[in-house]
Amino acid sequence: MQLRYGFRMYPNGPQRAELARAFGCARVVYNDALRAREAAREQRLPFPKTGDLSKQLITDAKNTPQRAWLGEVSAVVLQQSLRDLDTAYRNFFDGLKGKRPRMGAPRYKSRKDTRQAVRFTANARWKITPGGKLSLPKIGDVRVKWSRTLPSTPSTVTVIKDSAGRYFASFVVETGPEEVLPQAAHEVGIDLGLGHFAVLSDGTKINSPRCLRRAEKQLKKAQRALSRKEKGSKNRDKARHRVARGHARVADARREFHHQLSTKLIRENQAVAVEDLAVKGLARTRLAKSVHDAGWSAFVAMLEYKAARYGRTFVRIGRFEPTSQVCSVCGVQDGPKPLHVRVWTCGACGAVLDRDINAAVNVAKAAGLAVSARGAQVRPGSSIPAQRSEAGTHPKLPTSFARWEQAGTSGL
């Protein structure tokens, strides 16, 4: 399977200028190609092919005074921009045919977009120098912070500038079956939520890091400062970068939490089962901010690809499975219950069940995993933890998964 490995880049002043030129040229070619295809559609002409657009908008355009500056960047970057447009159209048409979720038609790119990217394939003859720098055509040798070793020779590299002004090199690497982990003895079902990010069928509860909530005060302060700056001024641009850096820190902390938790679950369990949640529907409720802060979709996607990579079994059960209504001991469906009911007693067998653990056990059973319902039972009369409020912030943001895990298991 193909994986992406991202590393932070630190280009100097001239290299940043060359990268800005490459971003701009790729954007112009993309917009020219989109304009040509939209004009053909309005005139009911045949759809222009990529080869014809490449000759017209790149090869021939370099010989004109209006587009002569396209020759200052690598031709591979411009060709890949046309490939990106092809992919955008393909995804749009596949959505109309029902082959994938619907998405909008391709749109023009703006020079004011805060995120820019260009891609170099093997034809561009980029390389990693013996000194550990990334040599890019017509840009130079850029310093890279290598956090780990690439498992194989990468096929392409994408240079990305994000909204916070940071540069990244994203490598596409092919991995083989040699990374399959040895057999594990455990299987687990996972119930995702807001009070606890994840509750496992063995009774483990993992608290949500609530990255956005904990950084909310600082983000609000930075956003208020941004709103007071004059549009188009240098100070407004600096304030926008401060806001973007704050959101980037939150996204990085959330992604790190997802990676460490998903890796831990895949290493310790032979099979993992989760419920297919209606995230889009939940994001339209009053819990929208907390739903987006949890990032369930990204976490489940990590579980899925890591299970395929390391030879584990991943099962996604239907969202309409009544996991919170069925007793995991006797299997009797006891009907829906309000969200404030966290512990309930089965009317058929009398078992006292923790709502979240019971749901996790039912998720595992619905997926066909061999788990015990013993973890779903609690002692009668045990204290029910208070539900976390949607409002409020915390002054500090945890920086390591170990502290989150410790916080989530300290109350068990």
Coordinates of C-alpha atoms in Angstrom, one line a residue:
M1 CA 0.0 0.0 0.0
Q2 CA 1.0 3.6 -0.5
L3 CA 1.6 5.9 2.5
R4 CA 2.6 9.5 2.9
Y5 CA 5.4 10.7 5.2
G6 CA 5.5 14.4 6.0
F7 CA 8.6 16.3 7.2
R8 CA 9.1 19.9 8.1
M9 CA 11.1 22.0 5.7
Y10 CA 13.1 25.2 6.4
P11 CA 13.8 27.0 3.1
N12 CA 15.9 30.2 3.2
G13 CA 14.8 33.5 1.7
P14 CA 15.7 32.9 -2.0
Q15 CA 14.2 29.4 -1.8
R16 CA 11.0 30.7 -0.4
A17 CA 10.8 33.2 -3.3
E18 CA 11.4 30.3 -5.8
L19 CA 8.7 28.2 -4.1
A20 CA 6.3 31.2 -4.3
R21 CA 7.0 31.5 -8.0
A22 CA 6.3 27.7 -8.4
F23 CA 3.0 28.0 -6.5
G24 CA 1.9 30.9 -8.6
C25 CA 2.8 29.3 -12.0
A26 CA 1.0 26.1 -11.0
R27 CA -2.0 28.1 -10.0
V28 CA -2.1 30.0 -13.3
V29 CA -1.9 26.8 -15.4
Y30 CA -4.6 25.2 -13.3
N31 CA -6.9 28.2 -13.8
D32 CA -6.2 28.4 -17.5
A33 CA -7.0 24.8 -18.0
L34 CA -10.2 25.1 -16.0
R35 CA -11.2 28.2 -18.0
A36 CA -10.6 26.4 -21.3
R37 CA -12.8 23.4 -20.2
E38 CA -15.6 25.7 -18.9
A39 CA -15.6 27.6 -22.2
A40 CA -15.8 24.4 -24.2
R41 CA -18.7 23.2 -22.0
E42 CA -20.6 26.5 -22.5
Q43 CA -20.1 26.3 -26.3
R44 CA -21.0 22.6 -26.3
L45 CA -17.7 21.6 -27.7
P46 CA -15.8 18.3 -27.0
F47 CA -14.0 18.1 -23.6
P48 CA -10.4 19.3 -24.1
K49 CA -7.9 16.5 -23.4
T50 CA -5.0 16.9 -21.0
G51 CA -2.4 16.4 -23.8
D52 CA -3.9 19.2 -25.9
L53 CA -4.1 21.5 -22.8
S54 CA -0.5 20.8 -21.9
K55 CA 0.7 21.7 -25.4
Q56 CA -1.5 24.9 -25.5
L57 CA -1.1 26.2 -22.0
I58 CA 2.5 25.1 -21.1
T59 CA 4.6 24.4 -24.2
D60 CA 3.2 27.1 -26.5
A61 CA 2.4 29.6 -23.7
K62 CA 6.1 29.7 -22.7
N63 CA 6.8 31.3 -26.2
T64 CA 4.4 34.2 -25.6
P65 CA 5.2 37.4 -23.8
Q66 CA 2.2 37.0 -21.5
R67 CA 3.3 33.6 -20.2
A68 CA 7.1 33.6 -20.8
W69 CA 7.7 33.4 -17.0
L70 CA 6.3 29.8 -16.9
G71 CA 9.7 28.7 -18.1
E72 CA 11.2 29.8 -14.8
V73 CA 9.8 26.8 -12.9
S74 CA 10.1 23.1 -13.4
A75 CA 7.8 21.8 -16.2
V76 CA 6.8 18.8 -14.0
V77 CA 5.1 21.1 -11.5
L78 CA 2.9 22.6 -14.3
Q79 CA 2.1 19.1 -15.7
Q80 CA 1.1 17.9 -12.2
S81 CA -1.2 20.9 -11.9
L82 CA -3.1 19.6 -14.9
R83 CA -3.3 16.2 -13.3
D84 CA -4.8 17.7 -10.2
L85 CA -7.5 19.3 -12.4
D86 CA -8.2 15.9 -14.0
T87 CA -8.6 14.4 -10.6
A88 CA -10.9 17.1 -9.5
Y89 CA -13.2 16.6 -12.5
R90 CA -13.0 12.8 -12.1
N91 CA -14.1 13.1 -8.4
F92 CA -16.9 15.5 -9.4
F93 CA -18.3 13.1 -12.1
D94 CA -17.9 10.1 -9.9
G95 CA -20.0 11.9 -7.3
L96 CA -22.8 12.5 -9.8
K97 CA -22.7 8.8 -10.8
G98 CA -22.9 7.7 -7.1
K99 CA -19.5 6.1 -7.1
R100 CA -18.4 8.4 -4.2
P101 CA -19.9 11.1 -2.0
R102 CA -21.0 14.1 -3.9
M103 CA -18.6 17.1 -4.2
G104 CA -18.7 20.4 -6.0
A105 CA -17.3 21.1 -9.4
P106 CA -13.7 22.3 -9.7
R107 CA -13.2 26.0 -8.8
Y108 CA -10.6 28.6 -9.7
K109 CA -7.7 28.9 -7.3
S110 CA -6.9 32.3 -5.8
R111 CA -3.5 33.9 -5.2
K112 CA -4.8 34.8 -1.7
D113 CA -5.3 31.2 -0.7
T114 CA -3.3 30.5 2.5
R115 CA -2.5 26.9 1.5
Q116 CA -0.3 26.2 -1.5
A117 CA 1.2 23.0 -2.9
V118 CA 3.2 21.8 -5.8
R119 CA 4.2 18.2 -6.7
F120 CA 7.5 16.8 -8.1
T121 CA 7.6 13.3 -9.7
A122 CA 10.6 11.2 -10.5
N123 CA 10.8 12.9 -13.9
A124 CA 11.8 16.2 -12.1
R125 CA 15.0 14.5 -10.9
W126 CA 14.6 15.6 -7.4
K127 CA 16.8 13.8 -4.8
I128 CA 17.9 13.6 -1.2
T129 CA 21.5 14.7 -0.9
P130 CA 24.1 12.8 1.2
G131 CA 23.9 15.7 3.6
G132 CA 20.2 15.1 4.2
K133 CA 18.8 18.0 2.2
L134 CA 16.1 17.9 -0.3
S135 CA 17.3 19.0 -3.8
L136 CA 14.5 20.4 -5.9
P137 CA 14.8 21.6 -9.5
K138 CA 15.2 25.3 -9.9
I139 CA 14.8 25.8 -6.1
G140 CA 17.9 24.3 -4.6
D141 CA 18.9 22.2 -1.6
V142 CA 16.3 22.8 1.1
R143 CA 17.0 21.8 4.7
V144 CA 14.6 19.2 6.1
K145 CA 14.0 18.0 9.6
W146 CA 14.0 14.2 9.3
S147 CA 12.1 12.7 12.2
R148 CA 12.4 9.1 10.9
T149 CA 13.8 7.1 8.0
L150 CA 11.7 6.4 4.9
P151 CA 11.0 2.7 4.6
S152 CA 11.6 2.7 0.8
T153 CA 12.5 5.0 -2.1
P154 CA 9.6 7.6 -2.5
S155 CA 8.0 8.0 -5.9
T156 CA 6.8 11.7 -5.5
V157 CA 7.3 14.6 -3.2
T158 CA 4.8 17.3 -2.6
V159 CA 5.9 20.7 -1.2
I160 CA 3.2 22.3 1.0
K161 CA 2.9 25.7 2.5
D162 CA 0.1 25.7 5.1
S163 CA -1.9 28.6 6.5
A164 CA 0.5 29.2 9.3
G165 CA 3.4 29.8 6.9
R166 CA 5.1 26.4 7.5
Y167 CA 6.7 24.3 4.8
F168 CA 6.4 20.6 4.6
A169 CA 7.7 17.8 2.3
S170 CA 5.2 15.0 1.8
F171 CA 6.7 11.8 0.3
V172 CA 4.6 9.0 -1.3
V173 CA 6.2 5.6 -0.2
E174 CA 5.3 2.1 -1.2
T175 CA 5.2 -0.4 1.7
G176 CA 5.2 -4.2 1.4
P177 CA 3.9 -7.1 3.6
E178 CA 7.0 -7.2 5.7
E179 CA 5.4 -4.9 8.3
V180 CA 2.7 -7.4 9.4
L181 CA 2.7 -7.7 13.2
P182 CA 2.6 -11.0 15.0
Q183 CA -0.7 -12.5 16.1
A184 CA -2.4 -10.8 19.1
A185 CA -4.7 -12.6 21.6
H186 CA -7.2 -9.8 22.1
E187 CA -10.2 -8.4 20.1
V188 CA -11.8 -5.1 20.9
G189 CA -14.9 -3.1 20.2
I190 CA -14.8 0.7 20.4
D191 CA -17.6 3.1 21.3
L192 CA -16.7 6.7 20.4
G193 CA -18.2 9.6 22.3
L194 CA -17.7 13.1 23.7
G195 CA -17.5 12.6 27.5
H196 CA -14.9 9.9 26.8
F197 CA -13.2 9.9 23.4
A198 CA -13.3 6.1 23.3
V199 CA -14.7 3.3 25.5
L200 CA -13.3 -0.2 24.9
S201 CA -15.2 -3.4 25.3
D202 CA -12.7 -4.5 28.0
G203 CA -13.9 -1.6 30.2
T204 CA -11.1 0.9 29.5
K205 CA -12.2 4.5 29.2
I206 CA -10.0 7.0 27.4
N207 CA -10.7 10.7 28.0
S208 CA -11.1 13.1 25.2
P209 CA -8.1 15.6 24.9
R210 CA -10.5 18.4 23.9
C211 CA -7.7 20.2 22.1
L212 CA -9.9 23.0 20.7
R213 CA -11.7 23.6 24.0
R214 CA -8.5 23.9 26.0
A215 CA -7.0 26.4 23.5
E216 CA -10.2 28.3 23.1
K217 CA -9.3 31.3 25.2
Q218 CA -6.1 31.9 23.4
L219 CA -7.8 31.5 20.0
K220 CA -10.5 33.9 20.9
K221 CA -8.0 36.5 22.0
A222 CA -6.0 36.1 18.8
Q223 CA -9.2 36.3 16.7
R224 CA -10.4 39.5 18.4
A225 CA -7.0 41.1 17.8
L226 CA -7.3 40.1 14.1
S227 CA -10.8 41.6 13.8
R228 CA -9.4 45.0 14.9
K229 CA -6.7 45.2 12.3
E230 CA -7.2 47.2 9.1
K231 CA -7.9 45.0 6.0
G232 CA -4.9 44.8 3.7
S233 CA -2.4 46.0 6.3
K234 CA 0.8 44.3 7.4
N235 CA -0.4 44.1 10.9
R236 CA -3.5 42.2 9.8
D237 CA -1.4 39.7 8.0
K238 CA 0.7 39.2 11.1
A239 CA -2.4 38.7 13.2
R240 CA -3.8 36.2 10.7
H241 CA -0.6 34.2 11.0
R242 CA -1.0 34.1 14.8
V243 CA -4.5 32.8 14.5
A244 CA -3.4 30.2 11.9
R245 CA -0.5 29.1 14.1
G246 CA -2.9 28.6 17.0
H247 CA -5.2 26.4 15.0
A248 CA -2.2 24.5 13.6
R249 CA -1.1 23.7 17.1
V250 CA -4.5 22.4 18.0
A251 CA -4.7 20.3 14.8
D252 CA -1.2 18.9 15.4
A253 CA -2.1 17.9 19.0
R254 CA -5.3 16.2 17.9
R255 CA -3.5 14.4 15.1
E256 CA -0.8 13.2 17.5
F257 CA -3.4 11.9 19.9
H258 CA -5.2 10.0 17.1
H259 CA -2.0 8.5 15.9
Q260 CA -0.7 7.3 19.2
L261 CA -4.1 5.8 20.3
S262 CA -4.8 4.1 17.0
T263 CA -1.3 2.6 16.9
K264 CA -1.7 1.3 20.5
L265 CA -5.0 -0.3 19.7
I266 CA -3.7 -1.9 16.5
R267 CA -0.6 -3.3 18.1
E268 CA -2.5 -4.8 21.1
N269 CA -5.5 -6.3 19.3
Q270 CA -5.9 -8.7 16.4
A271 CA -9.3 -7.3 15.5
V272 CA -10.9 -3.9 16.0
A273 CA -14.6 -2.9 15.5
V274 CA -16.1 0.5 15.4
E275 CA -19.5 2.0 14.7
D276 CA -20.2 4.0 11.5
L277 CA -21.2 7.3 13.0
A278 CA -23.3 10.0 11.2
V279 CA -20.7 12.7 11.8
K280 CA -22.3 15.1 9.3
G281 CA -25.6 14.9 11.1
L282 CA -24.1 15.3 14.6
A283 CA -22.2 18.3 13.3
R284 CA -25.5 20.1 12.7
T285 CA -26.6 19.9 16.3
R286 CA -25.7 22.0 19.3
L287 CA -22.8 19.6 19.9
A288 CA -21.1 20.6 16.6
K289 CA -18.0 22.1 18.1
S290 CA -17.3 19.1 20.4
V291 CA -18.0 16.7 17.5
H292 CA -15.5 18.5 15.2
D293 CA -13.0 18.8 18.1
A294 CA -13.1 15.0 18.7
G295 CA -12.2 14.2 15.0
W296 CA -13.8 10.8 14.9
S297 CA -13.6 10.4 11.1
A298 CA -9.8 11.0 11.1
F299 CA -9.3 8.5 13.9
V300 CA -11.4 5.8 12.3
A301 CA -9.5 6.3 9.0
M302 CA -6.2 5.9 10.8
L303 CA -7.5 2.6 12.4
E304 CA -8.6 1.4 9.0
Y305 CA -5.3 2.0 7.1
K306 CA -3.1 0.8 10.0
A307 CA -5.1 -2.4 10.3
A308 CA -4.6 -3.1 6.6
R309 CA -0.9 -2.2 6.9
Y310 CA -0.1 -4.4 9.9
G311 CA -2.3 -7.4 9.0
R312 CA -5.1 -6.7 11.5
T313 CA -8.9 -7.1 11.0
F314 CA -11.0 -3.9 10.9
V315 CA -14.8 -4.0 11.0
R316 CA -17.2 -1.1 10.7
I317 CA -20.7 -1.9 11.8
G318 CA -23.9 0.0 10.6
R319 CA -24.9 3.2 12.3
F320 CA -28.4 1.9 12.9
E321 CA -27.3 -1.0 15.1
P322 CA -29.0 -0.5 18.5
T323 CA -25.8 -0.9 20.5
S324 CA -27.1 1.4 23.4
Q325 CA -30.5 -0.3 23.7
V326 CA -29.5 -4.0 23.8
C327 CA -28.3 -5.8 26.9
S328 CA -24.9 -7.3 26.2
V329 CA -25.6 -10.1 28.8
C330 CA -28.9 -11.5 27.7
G331 CA -29.4 -9.8 24.3
V332 CA -32.8 -8.3 25.1
Q333 CA -33.5 -4.9 23.5
D334 CA -34.7 -2.5 26.3
G335 CA -35.6 0.5 24.1
P336 CA -34.0 3.9 23.7
K337 CA -32.7 5.9 26.6
P338 CA -32.0 9.6 27.2
L339 CA -28.3 10.7 27.0
H340 CA -28.3 11.5 30.7
V341 CA -28.8 7.9 31.6
R342 CA -25.3 6.5 31.9
V343 CA -26.1 3.4 34.0
W344 CA -29.2 1.2 33.5
T345 CA -30.7 -2.0 34.7
C346 CA -31.8 -4.7 32.2
G347 CA -35.5 -5.5 32.8
A348 CA -35.0 -9.1 31.6
C349 CA -31.9 -10.4 33.4
G350 CA -31.4 -7.6 36.1
A351 CA -27.8 -6.9 35.0
V352 CA -26.6 -3.4 35.9
L353 CA -24.9 -2.0 32.8
D354 CA -22.6 0.9 32.1
R355 CA -24.1 2.6 28.9
D356 CA -20.8 3.2 27.1
I357 CA -19.1 -0.1 28.0
N358 CA -22.3 -2.0 27.1
A359 CA -22.3 -0.2 23.7
A360 CA -18.7 -1.1 23.1
V361 CA -19.4 -4.8 23.9
N362 CA -22.4 -4.8 21.5
V363 CA -20.2 -3.2 18.8
A364 CA -17.7 -6.0 19.1
K365 CA -20.5 -8.7 19.1
A366 CA -22.2 -7.1 16.0
A367 CA -18.8 -7.3 14.3
G368 CA -18.5 -11.0 15.1
L369 CA -15.7 -10.6 17.6
A370 CA -15.2 -12.9 20.6
V371 CA -15.5 -10.6 23.6
S372 CA -16.9 -11.0 27.0
A373 CA -19.9 -9.0 28.3
R374 CA -18.4 -9.0 31.8
G375 CA -16.9 -5.6 31.4
A376 CA -20.2 -4.0 30.7
Q377 CA -21.6 -4.8 34.2
V378 CA -21.2 -2.4 37.2
R379 CA -22.0 -2.8 40.8
P380 CA -25.5 -1.6 41.8
G381 CA -25.4 1.7 43.6
S382 CA -22.1 2.8 42.2
S383 CA -21.6 6.5 41.6
I384 CA -22.4 7.9 38.2
P385 CA -19.8 10.4 36.9
A386 CA -21.2 13.8 36.1
Q387 CA -21.6 14.6 32.4
R388 CA -19.1 17.1 30.9
S389 CA -20.6 20.4 30.1
E390 CA -20.3 21.8 26.5
A391 CA -19.3 25.2 27.8
G392 CA -16.0 26.2 29.5
T393 CA -12.4 26.0 28.7
H394 CA -9.2 24.8 30.2
P395 CA -6.0 26.9 30.4
K396 CA -3.5 24.2 29.4
L397 CA -3.3 21.9 26.4
P398 CA -1.8 18.4 27.1
T399 CA 1.2 17.7 24.9
S400 CA 1.7 13.9 25.3
F401 CA -0.7 11.0 24.9
A402 CA 0.7 9.5 28.1
R403 CA -0.7 12.3 30.2
W404 CA -4.1 12.0 28.4
E405 CA -4.2 8.3 29.0
Q406 CA -3.2 8.8 32.6
A407 CA -6.0 11.3 33.0
G408 CA -8.5 8.9 31.3
T409 CA -7.6 5.9 33.5
S410 CA -7.1 7.6 36.8
G411 CA -10.8 7.6 37.7
L412 CA -11.4 3.9 36.9

